PDB file of C-alpha atoms and ligand atoms in Angstrom:
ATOM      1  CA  UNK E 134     -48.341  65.795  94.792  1.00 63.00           C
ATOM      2  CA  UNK E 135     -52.115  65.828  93.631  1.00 77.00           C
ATOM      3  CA  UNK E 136     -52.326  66.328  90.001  1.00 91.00           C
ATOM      4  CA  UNK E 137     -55.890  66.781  88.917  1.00 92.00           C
ATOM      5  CA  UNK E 138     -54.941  66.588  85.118  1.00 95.00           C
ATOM      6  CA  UNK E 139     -53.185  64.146  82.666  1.00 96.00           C
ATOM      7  CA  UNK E 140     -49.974  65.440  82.253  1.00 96.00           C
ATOM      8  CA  UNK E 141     -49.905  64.608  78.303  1.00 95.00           C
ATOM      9  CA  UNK E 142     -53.427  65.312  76.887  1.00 95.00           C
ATOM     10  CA  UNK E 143     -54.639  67.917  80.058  1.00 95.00           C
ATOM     11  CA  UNK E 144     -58.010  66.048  80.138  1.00 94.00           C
ATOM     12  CA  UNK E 145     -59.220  65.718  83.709  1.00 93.00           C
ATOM     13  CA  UNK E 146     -58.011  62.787  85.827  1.00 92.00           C
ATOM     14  CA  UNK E 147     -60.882  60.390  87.746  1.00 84.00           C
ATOM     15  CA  UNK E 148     -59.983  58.811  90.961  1.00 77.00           C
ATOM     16  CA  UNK E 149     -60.423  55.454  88.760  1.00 80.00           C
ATOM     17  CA  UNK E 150     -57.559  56.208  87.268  1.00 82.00           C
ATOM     18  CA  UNK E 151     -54.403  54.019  88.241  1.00 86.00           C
ATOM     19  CA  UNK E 152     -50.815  55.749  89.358  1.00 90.00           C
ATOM     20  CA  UNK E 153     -47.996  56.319  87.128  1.00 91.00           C
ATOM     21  CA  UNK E 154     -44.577  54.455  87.528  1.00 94.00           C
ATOM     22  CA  UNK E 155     -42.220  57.275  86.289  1.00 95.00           C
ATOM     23  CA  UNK E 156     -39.193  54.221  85.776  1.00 96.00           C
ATOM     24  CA  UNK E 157     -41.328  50.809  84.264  1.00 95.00           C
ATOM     25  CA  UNK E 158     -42.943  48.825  87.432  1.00 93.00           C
ATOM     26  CA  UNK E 159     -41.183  45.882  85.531  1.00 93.00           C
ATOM     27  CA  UNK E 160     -37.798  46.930  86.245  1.00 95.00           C
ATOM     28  CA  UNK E 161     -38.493  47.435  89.497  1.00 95.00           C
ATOM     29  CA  UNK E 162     -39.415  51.153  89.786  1.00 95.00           C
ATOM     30  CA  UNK E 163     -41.381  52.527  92.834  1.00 94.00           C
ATOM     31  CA  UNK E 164     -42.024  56.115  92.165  1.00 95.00           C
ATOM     32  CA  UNK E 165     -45.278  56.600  91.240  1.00 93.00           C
ATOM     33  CA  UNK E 166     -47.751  59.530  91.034  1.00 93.00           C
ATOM     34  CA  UNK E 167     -51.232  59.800  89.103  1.00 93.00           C
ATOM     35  CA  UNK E 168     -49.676  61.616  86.024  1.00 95.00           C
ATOM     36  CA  UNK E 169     -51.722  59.777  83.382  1.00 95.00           C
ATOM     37  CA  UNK E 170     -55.315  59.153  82.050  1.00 93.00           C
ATOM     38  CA  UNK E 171     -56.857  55.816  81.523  1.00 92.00           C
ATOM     39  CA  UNK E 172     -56.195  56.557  77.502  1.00 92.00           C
ATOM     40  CA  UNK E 173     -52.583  58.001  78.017  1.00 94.00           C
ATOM     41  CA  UNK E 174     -51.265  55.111  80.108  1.00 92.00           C
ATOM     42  CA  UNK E 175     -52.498  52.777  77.951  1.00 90.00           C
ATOM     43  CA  UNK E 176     -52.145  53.683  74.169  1.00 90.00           C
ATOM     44  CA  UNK E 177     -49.286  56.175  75.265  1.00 91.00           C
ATOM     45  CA  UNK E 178     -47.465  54.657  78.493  1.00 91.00           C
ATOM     46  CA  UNK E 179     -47.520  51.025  78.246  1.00 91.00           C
ATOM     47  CA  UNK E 180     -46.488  51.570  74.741  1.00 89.00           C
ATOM     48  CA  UNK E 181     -43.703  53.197  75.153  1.00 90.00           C
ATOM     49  CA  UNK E 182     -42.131  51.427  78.196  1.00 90.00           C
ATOM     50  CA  UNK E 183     -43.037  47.799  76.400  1.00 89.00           C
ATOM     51  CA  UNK E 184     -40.165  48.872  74.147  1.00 91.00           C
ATOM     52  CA  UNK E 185     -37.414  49.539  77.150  1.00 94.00           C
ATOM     53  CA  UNK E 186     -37.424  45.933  78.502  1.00 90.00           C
ATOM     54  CA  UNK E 187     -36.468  44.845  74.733  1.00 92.00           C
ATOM     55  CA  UNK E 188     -33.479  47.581  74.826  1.00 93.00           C
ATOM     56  CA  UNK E 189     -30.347  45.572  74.396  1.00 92.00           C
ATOM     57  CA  UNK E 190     -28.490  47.509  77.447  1.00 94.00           C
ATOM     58  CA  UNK E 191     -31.344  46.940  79.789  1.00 95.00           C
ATOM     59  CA  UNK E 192     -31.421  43.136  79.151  1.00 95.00           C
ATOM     60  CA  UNK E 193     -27.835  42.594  79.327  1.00 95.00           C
ATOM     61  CA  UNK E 194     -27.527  44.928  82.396  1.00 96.00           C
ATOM     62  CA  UNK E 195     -30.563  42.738  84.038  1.00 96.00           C
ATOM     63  CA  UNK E 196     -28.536  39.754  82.877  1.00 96.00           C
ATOM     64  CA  UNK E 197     -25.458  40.502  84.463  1.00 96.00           C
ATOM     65  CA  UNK E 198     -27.711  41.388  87.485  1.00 97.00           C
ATOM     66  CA  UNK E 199     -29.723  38.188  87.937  1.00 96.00           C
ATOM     67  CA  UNK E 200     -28.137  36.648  90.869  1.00 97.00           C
ATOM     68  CA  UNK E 201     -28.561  40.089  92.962  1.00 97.00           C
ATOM     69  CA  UNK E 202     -31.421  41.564  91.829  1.00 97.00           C
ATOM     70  CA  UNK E 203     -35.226  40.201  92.651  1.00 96.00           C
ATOM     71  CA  UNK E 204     -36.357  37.174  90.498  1.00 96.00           C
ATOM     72  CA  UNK E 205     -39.190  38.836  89.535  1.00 95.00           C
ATOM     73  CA  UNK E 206     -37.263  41.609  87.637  1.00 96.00           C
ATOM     74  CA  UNK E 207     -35.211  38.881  85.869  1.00 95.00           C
ATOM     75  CA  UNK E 208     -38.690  37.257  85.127  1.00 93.00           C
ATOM     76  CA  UNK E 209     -39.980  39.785  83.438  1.00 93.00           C
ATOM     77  CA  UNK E 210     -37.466  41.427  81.390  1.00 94.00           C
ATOM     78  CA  UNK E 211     -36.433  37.620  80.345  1.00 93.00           C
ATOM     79  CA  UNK E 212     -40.405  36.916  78.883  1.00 91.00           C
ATOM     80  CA  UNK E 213     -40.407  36.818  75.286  1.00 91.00           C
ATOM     81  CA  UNK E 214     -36.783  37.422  74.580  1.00 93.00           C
ATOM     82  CA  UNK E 215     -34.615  35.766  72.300  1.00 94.00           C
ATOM     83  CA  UNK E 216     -31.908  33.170  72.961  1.00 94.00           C
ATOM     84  CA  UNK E 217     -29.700  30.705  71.025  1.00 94.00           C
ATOM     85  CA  UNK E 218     -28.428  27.293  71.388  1.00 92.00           C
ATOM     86  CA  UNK E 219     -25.698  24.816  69.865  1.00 90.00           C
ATOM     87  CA  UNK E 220     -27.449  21.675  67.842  1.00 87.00           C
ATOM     88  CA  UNK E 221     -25.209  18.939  67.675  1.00 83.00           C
ATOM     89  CA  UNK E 222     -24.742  19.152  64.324  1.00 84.00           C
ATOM     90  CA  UNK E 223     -22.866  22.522  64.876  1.00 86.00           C
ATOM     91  CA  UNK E 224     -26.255  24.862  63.726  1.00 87.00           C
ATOM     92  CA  UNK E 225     -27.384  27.736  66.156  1.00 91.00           C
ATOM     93  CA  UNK E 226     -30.924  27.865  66.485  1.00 92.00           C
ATOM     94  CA  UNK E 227     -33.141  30.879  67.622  1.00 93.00           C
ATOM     95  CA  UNK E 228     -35.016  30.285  70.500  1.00 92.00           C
ATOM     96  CA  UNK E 229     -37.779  32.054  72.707  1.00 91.00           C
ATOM     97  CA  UNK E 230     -39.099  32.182  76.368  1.00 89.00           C
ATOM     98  CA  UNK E 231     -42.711  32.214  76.840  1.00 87.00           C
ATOM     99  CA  UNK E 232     -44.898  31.156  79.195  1.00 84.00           C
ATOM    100  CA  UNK E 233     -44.402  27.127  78.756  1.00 83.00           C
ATOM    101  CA  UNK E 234     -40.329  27.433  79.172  1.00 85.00           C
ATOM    102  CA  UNK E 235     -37.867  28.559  76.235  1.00 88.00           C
ATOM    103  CA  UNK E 236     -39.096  27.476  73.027  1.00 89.00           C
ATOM    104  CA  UNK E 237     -36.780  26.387  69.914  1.00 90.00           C
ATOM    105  CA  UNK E 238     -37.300  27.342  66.382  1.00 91.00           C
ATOM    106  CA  UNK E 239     -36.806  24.053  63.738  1.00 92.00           C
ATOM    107  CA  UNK E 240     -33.989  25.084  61.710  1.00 92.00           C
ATOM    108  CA  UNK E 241     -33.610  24.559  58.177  1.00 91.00           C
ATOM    109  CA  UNK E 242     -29.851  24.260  55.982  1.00 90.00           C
ATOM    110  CA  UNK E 243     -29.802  22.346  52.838  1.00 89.00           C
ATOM    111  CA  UNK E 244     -31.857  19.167  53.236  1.00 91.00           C
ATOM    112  CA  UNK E 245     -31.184  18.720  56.897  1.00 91.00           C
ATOM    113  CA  UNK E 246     -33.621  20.148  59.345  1.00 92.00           C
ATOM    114  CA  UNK E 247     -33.244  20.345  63.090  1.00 92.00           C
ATOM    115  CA  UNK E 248     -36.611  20.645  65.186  1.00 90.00           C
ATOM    116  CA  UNK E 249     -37.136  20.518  69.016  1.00 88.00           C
ATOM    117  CA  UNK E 250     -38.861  17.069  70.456  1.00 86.00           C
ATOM    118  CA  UNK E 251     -41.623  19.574  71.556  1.00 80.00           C
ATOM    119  CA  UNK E 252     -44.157  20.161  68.909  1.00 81.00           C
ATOM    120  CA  UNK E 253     -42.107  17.614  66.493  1.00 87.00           C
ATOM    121  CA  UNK E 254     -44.388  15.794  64.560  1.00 89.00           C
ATOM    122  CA  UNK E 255     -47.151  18.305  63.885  1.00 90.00           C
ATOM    123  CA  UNK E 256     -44.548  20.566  62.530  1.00 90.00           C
ATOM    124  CA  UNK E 257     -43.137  17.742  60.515  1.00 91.00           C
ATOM    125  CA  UNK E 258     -46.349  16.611  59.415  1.00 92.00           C
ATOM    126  CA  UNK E 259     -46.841  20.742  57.977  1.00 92.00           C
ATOM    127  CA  UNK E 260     -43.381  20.973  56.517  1.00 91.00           C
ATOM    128  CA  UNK E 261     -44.063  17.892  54.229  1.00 91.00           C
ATOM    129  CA  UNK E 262     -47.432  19.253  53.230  1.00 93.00           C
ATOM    130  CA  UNK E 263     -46.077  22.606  52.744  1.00 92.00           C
ATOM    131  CA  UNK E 264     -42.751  22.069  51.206  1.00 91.00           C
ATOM    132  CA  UNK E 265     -42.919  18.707  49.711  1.00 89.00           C
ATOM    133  CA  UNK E 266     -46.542  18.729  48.300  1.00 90.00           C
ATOM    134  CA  UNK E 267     -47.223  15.177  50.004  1.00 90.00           C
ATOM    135  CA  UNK E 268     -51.178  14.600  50.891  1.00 92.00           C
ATOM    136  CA  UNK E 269     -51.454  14.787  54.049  1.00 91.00           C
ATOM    137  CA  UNK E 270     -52.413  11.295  54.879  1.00 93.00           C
ATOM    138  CA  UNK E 271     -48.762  10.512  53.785  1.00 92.00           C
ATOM    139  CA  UNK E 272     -47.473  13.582  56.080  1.00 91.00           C
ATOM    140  CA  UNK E 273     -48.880  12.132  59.270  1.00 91.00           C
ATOM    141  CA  UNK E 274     -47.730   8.667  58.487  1.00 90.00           C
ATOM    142  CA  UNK E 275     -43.999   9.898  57.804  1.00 88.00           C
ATOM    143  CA  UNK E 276     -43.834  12.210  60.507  1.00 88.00           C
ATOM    144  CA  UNK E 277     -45.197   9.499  63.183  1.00 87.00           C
ATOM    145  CA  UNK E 278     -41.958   8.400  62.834  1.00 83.00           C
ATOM    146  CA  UNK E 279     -40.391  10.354  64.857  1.00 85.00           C
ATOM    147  CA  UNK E 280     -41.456   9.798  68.042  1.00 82.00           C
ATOM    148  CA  UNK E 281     -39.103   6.782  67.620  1.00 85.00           C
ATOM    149  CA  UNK E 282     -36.085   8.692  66.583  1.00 86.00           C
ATOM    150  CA  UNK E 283     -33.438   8.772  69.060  1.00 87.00           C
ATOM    151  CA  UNK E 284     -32.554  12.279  69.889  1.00 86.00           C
ATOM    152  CA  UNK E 285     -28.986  13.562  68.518  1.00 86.00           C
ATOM    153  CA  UNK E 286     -29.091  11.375  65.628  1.00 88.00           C
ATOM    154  CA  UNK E 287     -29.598  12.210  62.033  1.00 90.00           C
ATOM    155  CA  UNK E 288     -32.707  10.342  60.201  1.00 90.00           C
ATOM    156  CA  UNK E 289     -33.815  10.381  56.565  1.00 91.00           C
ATOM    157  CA  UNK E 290     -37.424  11.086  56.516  1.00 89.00           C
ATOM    158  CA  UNK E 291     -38.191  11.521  53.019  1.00 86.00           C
ATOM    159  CA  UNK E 292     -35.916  12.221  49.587  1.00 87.00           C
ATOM    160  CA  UNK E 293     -34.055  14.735  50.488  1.00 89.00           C
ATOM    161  CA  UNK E 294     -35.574  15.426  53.811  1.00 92.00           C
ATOM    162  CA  UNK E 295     -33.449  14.174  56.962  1.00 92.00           C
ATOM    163  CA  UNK E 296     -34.023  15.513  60.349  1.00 92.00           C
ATOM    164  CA  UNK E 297     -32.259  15.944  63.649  1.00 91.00           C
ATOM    165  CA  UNK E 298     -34.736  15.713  66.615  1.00 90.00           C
ATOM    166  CA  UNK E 299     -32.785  17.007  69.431  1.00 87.00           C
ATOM    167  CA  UNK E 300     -33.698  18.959  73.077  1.00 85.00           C
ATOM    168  CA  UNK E 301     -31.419  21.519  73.644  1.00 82.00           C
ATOM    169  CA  UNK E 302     -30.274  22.005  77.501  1.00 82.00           C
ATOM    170  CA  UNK E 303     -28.347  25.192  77.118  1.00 89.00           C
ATOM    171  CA  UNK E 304     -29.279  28.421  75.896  1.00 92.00           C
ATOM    172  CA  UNK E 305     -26.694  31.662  75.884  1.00 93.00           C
ATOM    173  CA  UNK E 306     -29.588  35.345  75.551  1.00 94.00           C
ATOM    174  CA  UNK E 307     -28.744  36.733  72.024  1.00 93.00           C
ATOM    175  CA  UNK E 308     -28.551  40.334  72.623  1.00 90.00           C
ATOM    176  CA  UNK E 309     -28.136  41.061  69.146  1.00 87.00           C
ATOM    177  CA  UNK E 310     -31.601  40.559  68.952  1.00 83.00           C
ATOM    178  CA  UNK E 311     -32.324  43.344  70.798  1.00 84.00           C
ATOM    179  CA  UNK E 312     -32.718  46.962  70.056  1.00 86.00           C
ATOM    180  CA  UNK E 313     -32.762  50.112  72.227  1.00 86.00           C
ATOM    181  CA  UNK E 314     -35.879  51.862  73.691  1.00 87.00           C
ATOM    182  CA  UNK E 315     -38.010  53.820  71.922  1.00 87.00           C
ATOM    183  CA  UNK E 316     -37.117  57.841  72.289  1.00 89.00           C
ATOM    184  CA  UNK E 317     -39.668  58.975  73.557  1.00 91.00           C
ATOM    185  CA  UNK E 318     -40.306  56.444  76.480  1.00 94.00           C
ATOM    186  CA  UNK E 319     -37.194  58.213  77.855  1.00 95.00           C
ATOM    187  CA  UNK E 320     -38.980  61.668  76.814  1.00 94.00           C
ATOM    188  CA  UNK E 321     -42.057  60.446  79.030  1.00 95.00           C
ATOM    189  CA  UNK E 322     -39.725  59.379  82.142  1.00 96.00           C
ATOM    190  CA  UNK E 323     -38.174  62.397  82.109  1.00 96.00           C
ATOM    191  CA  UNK E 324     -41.385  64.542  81.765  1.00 96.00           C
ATOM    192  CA  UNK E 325     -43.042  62.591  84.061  1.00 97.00           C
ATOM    193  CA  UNK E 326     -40.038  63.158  86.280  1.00 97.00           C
ATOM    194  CA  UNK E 327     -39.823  66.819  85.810  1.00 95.00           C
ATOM    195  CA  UNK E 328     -43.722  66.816  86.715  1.00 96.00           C
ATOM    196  CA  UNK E 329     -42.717  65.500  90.301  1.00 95.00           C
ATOM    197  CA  UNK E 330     -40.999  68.208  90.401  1.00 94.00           C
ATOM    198  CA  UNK E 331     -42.343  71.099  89.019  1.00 94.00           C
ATOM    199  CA  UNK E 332     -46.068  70.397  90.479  1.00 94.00           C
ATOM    200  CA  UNK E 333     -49.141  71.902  88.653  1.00 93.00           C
ATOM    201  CA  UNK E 334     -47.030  73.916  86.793  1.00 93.00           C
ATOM    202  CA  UNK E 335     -46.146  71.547  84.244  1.00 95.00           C
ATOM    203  CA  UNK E 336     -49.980  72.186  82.893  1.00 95.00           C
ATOM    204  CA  UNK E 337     -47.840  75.795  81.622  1.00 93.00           C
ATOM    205  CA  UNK E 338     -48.425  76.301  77.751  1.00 92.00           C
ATOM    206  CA  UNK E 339     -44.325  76.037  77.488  1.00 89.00           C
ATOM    207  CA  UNK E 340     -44.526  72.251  78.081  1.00 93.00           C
ATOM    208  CA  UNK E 341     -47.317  71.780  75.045  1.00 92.00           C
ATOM    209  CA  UNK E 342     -44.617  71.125  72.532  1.00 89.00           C
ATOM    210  CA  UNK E 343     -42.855  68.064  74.502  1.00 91.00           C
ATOM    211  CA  UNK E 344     -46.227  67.010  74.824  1.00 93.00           C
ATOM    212  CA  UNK E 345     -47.076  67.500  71.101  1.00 90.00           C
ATOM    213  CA  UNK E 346     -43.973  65.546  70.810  1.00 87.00           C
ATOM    214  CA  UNK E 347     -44.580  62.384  73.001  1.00 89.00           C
ATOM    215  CA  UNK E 348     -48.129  61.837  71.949  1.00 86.00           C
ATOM    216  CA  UNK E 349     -47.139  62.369  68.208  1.00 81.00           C
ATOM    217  CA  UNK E 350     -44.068  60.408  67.957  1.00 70.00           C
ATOM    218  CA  UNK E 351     -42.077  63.270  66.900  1.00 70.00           C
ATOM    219  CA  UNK E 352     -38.514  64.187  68.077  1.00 67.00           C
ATOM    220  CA  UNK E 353     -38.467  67.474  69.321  1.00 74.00           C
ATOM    221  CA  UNK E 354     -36.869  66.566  72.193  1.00 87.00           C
ATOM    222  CA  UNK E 355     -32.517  65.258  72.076  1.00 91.00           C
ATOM    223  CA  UNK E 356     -32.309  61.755  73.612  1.00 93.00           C
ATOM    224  CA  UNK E 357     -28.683  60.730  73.467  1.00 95.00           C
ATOM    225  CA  UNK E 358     -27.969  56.780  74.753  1.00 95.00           C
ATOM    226  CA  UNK E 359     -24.734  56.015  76.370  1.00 94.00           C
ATOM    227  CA  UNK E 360     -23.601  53.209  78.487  1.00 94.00           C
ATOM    228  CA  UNK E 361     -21.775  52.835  81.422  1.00 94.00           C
ATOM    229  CA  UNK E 362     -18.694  50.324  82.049  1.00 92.00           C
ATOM    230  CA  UNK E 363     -20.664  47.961  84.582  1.00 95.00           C
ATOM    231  CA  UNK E 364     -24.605  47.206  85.354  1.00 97.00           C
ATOM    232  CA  UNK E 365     -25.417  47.973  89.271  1.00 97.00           C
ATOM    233  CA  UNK E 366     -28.973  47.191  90.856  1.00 98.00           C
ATOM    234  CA  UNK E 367     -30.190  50.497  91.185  1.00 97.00           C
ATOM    235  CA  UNK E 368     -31.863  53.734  88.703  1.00 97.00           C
ATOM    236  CA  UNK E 369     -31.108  57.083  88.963  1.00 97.00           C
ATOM    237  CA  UNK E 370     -32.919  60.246  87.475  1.00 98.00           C
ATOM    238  CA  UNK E 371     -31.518  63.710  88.017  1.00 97.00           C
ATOM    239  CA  UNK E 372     -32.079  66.791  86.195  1.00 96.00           C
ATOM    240  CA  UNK E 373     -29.552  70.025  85.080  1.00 95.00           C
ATOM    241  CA  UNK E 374     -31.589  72.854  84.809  1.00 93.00           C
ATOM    242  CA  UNK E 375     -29.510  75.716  82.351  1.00 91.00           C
ATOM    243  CA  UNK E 376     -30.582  78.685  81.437  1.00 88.00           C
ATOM    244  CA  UNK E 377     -31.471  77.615  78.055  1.00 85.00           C
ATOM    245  CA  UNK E 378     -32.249  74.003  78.466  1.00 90.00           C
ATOM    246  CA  UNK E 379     -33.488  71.303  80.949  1.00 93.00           C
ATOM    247  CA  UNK E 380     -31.872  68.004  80.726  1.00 95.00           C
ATOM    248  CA  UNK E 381     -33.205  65.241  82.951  1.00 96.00           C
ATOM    249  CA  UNK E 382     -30.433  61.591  82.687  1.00 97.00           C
ATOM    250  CA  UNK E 383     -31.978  58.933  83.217  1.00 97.00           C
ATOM    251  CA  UNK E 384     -29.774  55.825  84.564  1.00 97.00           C
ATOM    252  CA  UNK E 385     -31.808  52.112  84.014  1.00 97.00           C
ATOM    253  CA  UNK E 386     -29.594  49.904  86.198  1.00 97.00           C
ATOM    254  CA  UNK E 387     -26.785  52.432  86.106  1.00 96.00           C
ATOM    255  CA  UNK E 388     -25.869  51.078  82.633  1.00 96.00           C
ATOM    256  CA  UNK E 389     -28.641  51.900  80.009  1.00 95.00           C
ATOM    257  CA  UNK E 390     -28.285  55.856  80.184  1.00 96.00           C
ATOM    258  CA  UNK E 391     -30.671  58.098  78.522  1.00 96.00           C
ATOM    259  CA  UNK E 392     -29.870  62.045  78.395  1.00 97.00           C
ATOM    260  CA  UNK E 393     -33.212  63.449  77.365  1.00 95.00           C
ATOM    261  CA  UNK E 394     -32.494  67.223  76.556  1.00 94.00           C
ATOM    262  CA  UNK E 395     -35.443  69.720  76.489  1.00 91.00           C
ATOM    263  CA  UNK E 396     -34.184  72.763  74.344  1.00 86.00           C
ATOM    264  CA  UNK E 397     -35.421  75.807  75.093  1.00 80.00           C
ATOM    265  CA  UNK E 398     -37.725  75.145  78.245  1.00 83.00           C
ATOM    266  CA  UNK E 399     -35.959  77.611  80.914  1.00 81.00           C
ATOM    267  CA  UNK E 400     -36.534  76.593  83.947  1.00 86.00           C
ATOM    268  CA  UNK E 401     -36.693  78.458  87.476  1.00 80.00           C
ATOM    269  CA  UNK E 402     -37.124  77.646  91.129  1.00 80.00           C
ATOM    270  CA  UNK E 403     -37.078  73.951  91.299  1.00 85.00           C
ATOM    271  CA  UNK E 404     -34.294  72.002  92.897  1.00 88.00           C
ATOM    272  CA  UNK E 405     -32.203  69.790  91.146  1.00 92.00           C
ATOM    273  CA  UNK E 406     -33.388  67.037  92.825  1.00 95.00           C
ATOM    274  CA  UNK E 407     -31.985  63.548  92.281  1.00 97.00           C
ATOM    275  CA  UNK E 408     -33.718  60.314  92.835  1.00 97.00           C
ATOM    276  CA  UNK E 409     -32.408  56.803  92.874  1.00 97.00           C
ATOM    277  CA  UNK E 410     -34.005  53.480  93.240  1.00 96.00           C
ATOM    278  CA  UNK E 411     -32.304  50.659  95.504  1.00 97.00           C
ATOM    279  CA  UNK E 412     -33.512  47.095  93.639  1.00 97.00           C
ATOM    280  CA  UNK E 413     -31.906  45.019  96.489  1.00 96.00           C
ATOM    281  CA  UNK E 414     -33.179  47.345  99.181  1.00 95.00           C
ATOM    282  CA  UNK E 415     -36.363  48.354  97.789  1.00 94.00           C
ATOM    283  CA  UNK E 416     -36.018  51.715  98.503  1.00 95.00           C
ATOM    284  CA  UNK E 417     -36.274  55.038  97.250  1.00 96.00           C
ATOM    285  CA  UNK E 418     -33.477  57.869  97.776  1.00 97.00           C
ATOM    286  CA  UNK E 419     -33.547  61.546  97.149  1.00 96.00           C
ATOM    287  CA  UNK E 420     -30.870  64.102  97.354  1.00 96.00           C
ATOM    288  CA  UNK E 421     -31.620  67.580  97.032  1.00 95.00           C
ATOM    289  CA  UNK E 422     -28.970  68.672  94.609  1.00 94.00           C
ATOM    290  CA  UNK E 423     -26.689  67.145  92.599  1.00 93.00           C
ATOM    291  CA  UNK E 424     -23.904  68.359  94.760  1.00 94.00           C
ATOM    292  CA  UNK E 425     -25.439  66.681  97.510  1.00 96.00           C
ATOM    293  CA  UNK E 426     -25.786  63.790  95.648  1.00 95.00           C
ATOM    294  CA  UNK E 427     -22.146  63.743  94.565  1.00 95.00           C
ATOM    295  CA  UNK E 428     -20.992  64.287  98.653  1.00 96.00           C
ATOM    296  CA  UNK E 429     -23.351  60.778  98.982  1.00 95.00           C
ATOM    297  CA  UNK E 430     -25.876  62.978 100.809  1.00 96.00           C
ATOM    298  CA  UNK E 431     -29.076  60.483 100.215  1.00 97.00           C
ATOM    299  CA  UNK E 432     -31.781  60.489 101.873  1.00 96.00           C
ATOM    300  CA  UNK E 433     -34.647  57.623 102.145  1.00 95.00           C
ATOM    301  CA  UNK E 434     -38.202  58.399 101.400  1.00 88.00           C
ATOM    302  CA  UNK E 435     -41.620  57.065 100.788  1.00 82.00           C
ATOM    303  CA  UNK E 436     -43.364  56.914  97.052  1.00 73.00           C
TER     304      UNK E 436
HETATM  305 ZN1   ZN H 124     -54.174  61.677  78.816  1.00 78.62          ZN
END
């Protein structure tokens, strides 16, 4: 499909400009068309779809997933998300993965402090300056300390200050750190997906309200957000064209659903074409209806 337009703000498309992944390239989507400008993809796009891999159902569905699906998938819904471990002295601390490995925040409770080995003495040395007013010629010479302390075991730094140096092993993903996706990154997957569809005629003045509506953050457009009962490795998209409304589902791992419902755009002569995305196959099925797709009538086809 050549689109010589971006879909959102209609300005003209240069062959610079890098193809679309209708479902995040992260998560291991392969359809892909030029859809967007330079502008759009960034400030718009990457916006938007930064905000799925942080959706609660997506990570836990990718969690559940990680010893079928490709390691880079796990990789990069995993980066920067939130975890929690046990100390031994029975506190949960917050923890993050970035680049260096999974990171532990020092916790605080009453005058006992627990901090990671890593990092240890500087933030020591800047707790004592900070909280305890101590020059920080003092600071450094308390907290030098601790490179001695054995890990596990509680230490009295200073009056009322004893600490718990201590590497955690295990660490258990705290979804309840997570959110769900932003609305309209499932407005923009499905108008994307209706633009594979529809061709050059989603440029039609009808569309310019969904489009007023993505670039503008407003909610014109229903998204409703169920889940299924169990995470598989594949996406699905399929649309339900009615004669008052288009609604394009959107499956992410077959367990974060998004029902994006465009009220009032009549639609005519397009198939109800379904697509779905094999993660352990890498491959891409279509099924022209979703009849056919219900009587497992798939076929496979190149992005
Ligand atoms: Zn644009």
């Amino acid at each position: 499909m050549d689109f010589d337009k971006c879909i959102l703000c209609l300005k003209t498309l240069d062959s610079s400009t890098p193809p679309e992944h209708v479902i995040p390239y992260s998560l291991g989507g392969r359809l892909q068309s030029l859809l967007l400008c330079d502008k759009c993809n960034h400030e718009v796009g990457a916006k938007l779809y930064a905000s799925i891999k942080f959706d609660s159902w997506v990570r836990k569905a990718v969690w559940e997933l990680r010893s079928v699906l490709p390691n880079k998938i796990f990789e990069a819904v995993e980066k920067r998300q939130s975890y929690t471990t046990n100390s031994p002295t029975g506190v949960t601390l917050k923890a993050k993965k970035t680049n260096s490995g999974i990171r532990i925040k020092p916790r605080s409770i009453g005058t006992e402090t627990v901090l990671p080995t890593q990092n240890a003495t500087k933030y020591l040395e800047k707790k004592l300056i900070n909280d305890f007013g101590i020059s920080s010629e003092t600071a450094k010479s308390l907290s030098s300390k601790v490179s001695a302390t054995p890990n596990g075991e509680k230490v009295q730094i200073f009056k009322d200050l004893h600490i718990v140096k201590w590497d955690a092993q295990q660490f258990k993903p705290d979804f309840t750190s997570n959110g769900i996706s932003k609305i309209n990154a499932m407005v923009l997957i499905a108008f994307e997906y209706l633009a594979l569809l529809l061709g050059k005629s989603i440029y039609d003045e009808s569309f310019n309200p969904v489009r007023e509506s993505i670039l503008n953050d407003s909610e014109l457009v229903k998204v409703e957000f169920f889940i299924s009962s169990k995470p598989q490795p594949f996406h699905l998209i399929y649309p339900e064209f009615e004669s008052d409304k288009t609604v394009i589902s959107i499956h992410l791992f077959e367990y974060s659903i998004a029902k994006v419902t465009f009220n009032k755009l009549k639609i005519s002569n397009s198939p109800d074409f379904c697509y779905l995305e094999d993660l352990i196959k890498h491959i891409s099925l279509g099924a022209w209806s979703v009849v056919d797709a219900k009587a497992n009538k798939w076929h496979e086809f190149d992005n």
